[in-house]
XYZ file of C-alpha atoms in Angstrom:
391
model
C 54.350 40.237 -46.964
C 51.175 39.340 -44.983
C 51.233 41.781 -41.845
C 50.750 38.853 -39.611
C 53.247 36.978 -40.889
C 55.687 40.019 -40.087
C 54.761 39.409 -36.280
C 54.742 35.672 -36.424
C 57.729 34.853 -38.782
C 61.025 35.591 -37.293
C 62.795 35.540 -40.903
C 60.366 38.208 -42.238
C 60.441 40.172 -38.798
C 64.393 40.571 -38.954
C 64.301 41.448 -42.536
C 62.006 44.174 -41.873
C 63.467 45.509 -38.900
C 66.808 45.639 -41.437
C 64.864 47.870 -43.834
C 63.093 49.950 -40.962
C 66.478 50.607 -39.333
C 67.992 51.456 -43.083
C 65.391 53.898 -43.477
C 65.736 55.614 -40.416
C 69.572 55.965 -40.975
C 69.042 57.616 -44.118
C 66.360 59.875 -42.968
C 68.766 61.248 -40.332
C 71.856 61.444 -43.056
C 69.243 63.791 -45.201
C 68.066 65.505 -42.186
C 67.245 69.323 -42.498
C 67.974 71.459 -39.517
C 65.624 74.270 -39.187
C 67.484 75.865 -36.208
C 70.013 74.941 -33.416
C 66.876 72.920 -31.676
C 64.834 71.572 -34.606
C 66.175 68.697 -37.137
C 63.467 67.730 -39.615
C 63.449 64.604 -41.414
C 60.995 61.786 -42.140
C 62.072 59.287 -39.368
C 58.397 59.166 -38.201
C 57.539 57.431 -41.465
C 59.664 54.313 -40.843
C 58.808 54.376 -37.273
C 54.962 54.164 -37.764
C 55.113 51.589 -40.316
C 57.708 49.088 -38.287
C 55.437 49.958 -35.207
C 52.294 49.233 -36.421
C 52.866 46.481 -39.125
C 55.792 44.879 -37.552
C 55.455 45.852 -33.450
C 59.092 47.098 -33.666
C 58.516 50.408 -31.714
C 60.685 49.584 -28.975
C 63.734 49.038 -31.151
C 62.859 51.694 -33.464
C 62.353 54.286 -30.718
C 65.513 53.718 -29.132
C 67.290 53.949 -32.425
C 65.593 57.538 -33.203
C 66.446 58.868 -29.662
C 69.934 57.536 -30.081
C 70.339 59.008 -33.697
C 69.165 62.518 -32.490
C 71.581 62.697 -29.478
C 74.240 62.901 -32.083
C 72.725 66.168 -33.203
C 72.920 67.452 -29.346
C 71.137 67.378 -26.108
C 68.816 70.388 -26.416
C 65.232 71.317 -26.271
C 64.822 69.314 -29.365
C 66.323 65.987 -28.002
C 63.964 66.274 -25.164
C 61.051 66.775 -27.244
C 62.358 63.667 -29.249
C 62.617 61.731 -26.214
C 59.248 62.365 -24.785
C 57.344 62.218 -27.753
C 58.958 58.922 -29.167
C 58.716 57.348 -25.821
C 55.051 57.845 -25.517
C 54.388 56.913 -29.214
C 56.536 53.470 -28.550
C 54.263 52.474 -25.912
C 51.316 53.385 -27.344
C 52.107 51.540 -30.491
C 53.267 48.188 -28.731
C 49.987 47.629 -27.183
C 47.637 48.943 -30.266
C 49.416 47.012 -33.030
C 47.834 43.434 -32.473
C 44.442 45.453 -32.665
C 45.681 47.214 -35.773
C 46.431 44.071 -37.377
C 42.898 42.430 -37.103
C 41.679 45.533 -39.235
C 40.516 45.498 -42.598
C 43.226 46.393 -45.442
C 41.541 49.945 -45.968
C 41.017 50.256 -42.333
C 44.572 50.073 -41.704
C 45.431 52.289 -44.501
C 43.115 54.925 -42.923
C 44.060 54.149 -39.168
C 47.910 54.458 -40.018
C 47.561 57.467 -42.035
C 45.224 59.344 -39.668
C 47.601 58.700 -36.847
C 50.661 60.024 -38.799
C 48.515 63.058 -39.232
C 47.608 63.432 -35.680
C 51.068 62.814 -34.337
C 52.445 65.416 -36.706
C 49.923 67.906 -35.853
C 50.650 67.457 -32.108
C 54.474 67.792 -32.612
C 54.166 70.763 -35.141
C 51.817 72.657 -32.672
C 54.193 71.890 -29.637
C 57.147 73.260 -31.762
C 55.179 76.544 -32.572
C 53.817 77.276 -29.386
C 57.034 76.380 -27.176
C 60.069 77.010 -29.843
C 58.668 79.938 -32.043
C 60.517 79.026 -35.105
C 60.078 81.816 -37.729
C 59.814 79.104 -40.646
C 56.185 78.226 -39.993
C 55.646 77.229 -43.713
C 58.533 74.655 -43.641
C 57.366 73.117 -40.296
C 53.790 72.621 -41.368
C 54.838 71.108 -44.796
C 57.501 68.812 -43.139
C 55.317 67.647 -40.421
C 51.635 67.580 -41.626
C 51.667 67.336 -45.671
C 54.732 64.976 -45.989
C 54.670 62.166 -43.370
C 50.957 61.430 -43.574
C 51.364 61.052 -47.433
C 54.274 58.739 -47.002
C 52.740 56.558 -44.465
C 49.720 56.349 -46.684
C 51.816 55.360 -49.694
C 53.746 52.729 -47.881
C 50.602 51.194 -46.152
C 48.766 50.848 -49.543
C 51.708 49.140 -50.876
C 51.934 46.833 -48.023
C 48.226 46.054 -48.377
C 48.568 45.543 -52.226
C 51.539 43.062 -51.418
C 49.421 41.309 -49.033
C 46.356 40.807 -51.392
C 48.727 39.714 -53.968
C 49.809 37.071 -51.631
C 46.763 36.141 -50.874
C 45.723 35.731 -54.205
C 48.756 33.648 -55.292
C 48.080 31.409 -52.107
C 44.663 30.778 -53.383
C 45.573 29.962 -56.635
C 48.202 27.536 -55.463
C 45.465 25.775 -52.943
C 43.217 25.824 -55.742
C 45.786 24.187 -58.194
C 46.732 21.568 -55.331
C 42.826 20.607 -54.941
C 42.602 20.410 -58.669
C 45.311 18.116 -58.846
C 44.024 15.846 -56.162
C 40.617 15.827 -57.579
C 42.260 14.861 -61.014
C 44.432 12.242 -59.327
C 41.334 10.631 -57.534
C 39.394 10.566 -60.849
C 42.245 8.963 -62.538
C 42.896 6.251 -59.779
C 39.114 5.429 -59.446
C 38.803 5.426 -63.274
C 41.581 3.032 -63.644
C 40.587 0.876 -60.748
C 36.888 0.817 -61.312
C 37.082 -0.970 -64.671
C 38.701 -4.251 -63.647
C 37.092 -4.318 -60.371
C 33.759 -3.713 -62.149
C 34.684 -7.037 -64.453
C 35.785 -8.926 -61.601
C 32.571 -8.486 -59.460
C 30.818 -9.473 -62.493
C 32.426 -12.498 -62.820
C 32.439 -12.922 -59.158
C 28.441 -12.937 -59.239
C 28.524 -15.813 -62.020
C 30.337 -18.154 -59.779
C 27.335 -18.215 -57.327
C 25.703 -20.031 -59.990
C 24.929 -23.693 -59.230
C 24.949 -25.030 -62.538
C 28.080 -23.584 -63.760
C 30.321 -26.066 -65.390
C 34.213 -26.447 -63.553
C 35.678 -25.203 -66.810
C 33.778 -22.060 -66.632
C 34.159 -21.553 -63.234
C 38.308 -22.044 -63.745
C 37.873 -19.237 -66.726
C 35.996 -17.026 -64.661
C 38.466 -17.240 -61.700
C 41.453 -16.544 -64.157
C 39.734 -13.572 -65.245
C 39.012 -12.115 -62.065
C 42.658 -13.008 -61.004
C 43.824 -10.773 -64.102
C 41.498 -8.004 -63.172
C 42.312 -7.759 -59.691
C 46.005 -7.560 -60.850
C 45.413 -5.102 -63.119
C 43.816 -2.945 -60.368
C 46.947 -3.856 -58.394
C 49.011 -2.578 -60.641
C 47.462 0.823 -61.085
C 47.912 0.933 -57.142
C 51.618 0.345 -57.589
C 51.836 2.985 -60.268
C 50.146 5.412 -58.299
C 52.515 4.801 -55.335
C 55.692 5.007 -57.751
C 54.465 8.340 -58.636
C 53.651 9.772 -55.216
C 56.880 8.444 -53.806
C 59.060 7.051 -56.642
C 62.116 5.711 -54.324
C 64.730 3.846 -55.644
C 65.057 0.770 -53.589
C 67.915 -1.039 -54.976
C 70.793 0.522 -56.962
C 72.623 -1.243 -59.510
C 74.756 -1.042 -62.335
C 72.496 -1.032 -65.715
C 73.730 -1.632 -69.204
C 71.523 1.095 -71.302
C 71.716 -0.955 -74.334
C 70.749 -4.177 -73.100
C 67.938 -2.707 -71.160
C 66.604 -1.192 -74.096
C 66.758 -4.567 -76.542
C 64.901 -6.109 -73.436
C 62.107 -3.576 -73.479
C 62.112 -3.510 -77.281
C 61.331 -7.647 -77.008
C 58.526 -6.938 -74.936
C 56.941 -4.014 -77.069
C 57.301 -5.660 -80.493
C 54.197 -7.462 -80.249
C 52.277 -4.136 -79.623
C 54.121 -2.286 -82.409
C 53.584 -4.794 -84.925
C 49.826 -4.952 -84.336
C 49.708 -1.341 -84.804
C 51.804 -1.436 -88.109
C 54.588 0.597 -86.437
C 58.324 -0.195 -87.170
C 60.783 0.505 -84.130
C 64.572 1.092 -85.296
C 67.261 1.112 -83.159
C 70.793 3.203 -83.266
C 72.737 2.510 -80.081
C 76.202 4.388 -79.553
C 79.189 2.396 -77.408
C 78.044 0.539 -74.157
C 77.291 3.064 -71.586
C 76.216 2.042 -67.845
C 74.212 4.049 -65.505
C 73.196 3.406 -61.581
C 69.451 2.675 -61.059
C 66.758 0.053 -60.378
C 66.311 -2.604 -63.303
C 62.399 -2.887 -62.491
C 61.787 0.900 -62.631
C 63.977 1.713 -65.354
C 62.448 -1.002 -67.593
C 58.577 0.383 -66.292
C 59.573 3.772 -67.170
C 60.628 3.135 -70.887
C 57.893 0.670 -71.421
C 55.268 3.299 -70.763
C 57.138 5.928 -72.832
C 57.356 3.575 -75.835
C 53.772 2.306 -75.252
C 52.552 6.048 -75.276
C 54.330 6.419 -78.688
C 53.091 3.516 -80.011
C 49.324 4.731 -79.020
C 50.218 8.101 -80.279
C 50.431 6.479 -83.813
C 47.019 5.214 -84.527
C 47.639 4.807 -88.236
C 50.907 3.299 -87.958
C 54.262 4.967 -88.648
C 58.026 4.789 -87.217
C 59.826 5.226 -83.825
C 63.378 5.682 -83.617
C 65.294 4.632 -80.697
C 68.844 6.281 -80.078
C 71.593 6.452 -77.459
C 74.208 8.694 -77.174
C 77.430 8.360 -74.646
C 79.120 11.593 -73.569
C 81.923 11.961 -70.908
C 79.408 12.684 -67.970
C 75.623 11.705 -69.163
C 73.972 9.065 -71.194
C 71.456 10.169 -73.418
C 68.191 8.108 -74.865
C 66.222 9.665 -77.555
C 62.850 8.150 -78.309
C 61.339 9.768 -81.708
C 58.090 9.258 -83.415
C 56.539 9.914 -86.969
C 53.322 11.097 -85.331
C 50.986 14.427 -85.450
C 53.242 16.204 -82.892
C 52.233 18.451 -80.398
C 52.052 22.308 -79.383
C 54.290 23.907 -76.968
C 50.770 24.187 -74.789
C 50.644 20.429 -74.712
C 54.187 19.743 -74.113
C 53.606 21.532 -71.206
C 51.042 19.361 -69.790
C 52.843 16.518 -70.056
C 52.855 14.642 -66.943
C 49.428 16.029 -65.780
C 46.603 13.787 -64.492
C 43.947 13.060 -67.584
C 46.314 14.511 -69.686
C 46.929 11.932 -73.007
C 48.549 12.379 -76.326
C 46.946 9.404 -78.090
C 43.568 11.009 -78.693
C 41.689 8.558 -76.506
C 40.271 8.717 -73.037
C 42.860 7.895 -70.356
C 44.257 9.357 -67.329
C 47.754 10.030 -67.974
C 48.969 8.206 -64.950
C 51.730 6.025 -67.097
C 53.370 9.484 -68.324
C 53.374 10.698 -64.618
C 54.798 7.656 -63.377
C 57.421 7.526 -65.937
C 58.640 11.214 -65.123
C 58.814 10.479 -61.486
C 60.878 7.306 -62.067
C 63.664 9.549 -64.310
C 63.551 12.386 -61.324
C 64.065 9.580 -58.811
C 67.065 8.489 -60.781
C 68.433 11.995 -60.999
C 67.669 12.293 -64.616
C 66.375 14.781 -66.777
C 63.500 14.815 -69.398
C 63.246 17.133 -72.482
C 60.437 16.963 -74.855
C 60.642 18.341 -78.660
C 57.940 18.364 -81.170
C 56.857 19.880 -84.066
C 53.230 19.688 -85.635
C 53.110 17.223 -88.650
C 56.522 16.072 -88.143
C 56.844 14.237 -84.972
C 57.825 14.090 -81.246
C 61.275 13.574 -79.576
C 61.899 12.604 -75.830
C 65.348 13.140 -74.872
C 66.217 11.669 -71.578
C 69.618 12.061 -69.752
C 71.051 10.277 -67.009
C 74.541 10.548 -65.033
C 77.057 8.064 -66.263
C 78.069 5.280 -64.148
C 81.939 4.303 -64.505
């Protein structure tokens, strides 16, 4: 966790408070009574960590004083009461300043403060209580707590750095995705717009025949419609909402899609076969469902530049309807499968934006479906779509 998040986030602060309270209780449970007045433990370690990093000194100070009172109201209790009362006030005011320091400075400061507190406490005990076990006093107060605080501070700072690197990585990935998406959209829109602008300039010629003028207007209209389709695809990808739900017969919808794709398949010397199971229904939007599988089948066709076979199968279970689209192409590696749906990634070996696959995946998710891809190099690729069965 980031130290500043401990201060600003209630969730992290409550979690940190529980850890600190539990640590202090454990320290008291495993304490070592040196004599009737002195009880030695490591309570100062979670106290300093919680006070500096989470600004929890008031709660932790009260807890330590209350737990110490269970051992009796003696000189040691009054020493603990005065000592932790002063530390509570000091740490409450210096914690905001502490969190503004650099990572190495926080480690050094917390360790130095622990060492200073330990020296003051042990010196007071030696001068006023006169214990016999001086070696135990020095080790328990001067050696162990600073080492413990240094270790915990180092761990916290390492977690902070890892979180920062993770956030930077996420930000970089988001920026890269936005850049790729912007490049993809501009690439797809620029081509039809360039053509439309060119023919619009030709319309300015006075000597242009009416027949040519109508032809150019028709081309311009077609190019603008192509640009509009790209924008619609992008909107479908970014917000793939299903606007109108209806009962869809999977077999009928797939037959309709195959009729639309048959000319493209024939021109590419590709044979499309069907093996549909019994009639099954799903709930979804007809236009988006057709758009999704037109994109998937077109992608499969374009992935077979030298011709081949595509098999479309359906399977009906008690809860789901499964659609398989299998091609006899070159196949994909595991890395390529993981990249499916990313901007600028296509499987047909040509330049493109990968927008159609992204849109198809978004539509499937919007219809509460799932997509699984299995592929083997040299054998082919199988797309498996699963939708909840509508009864």
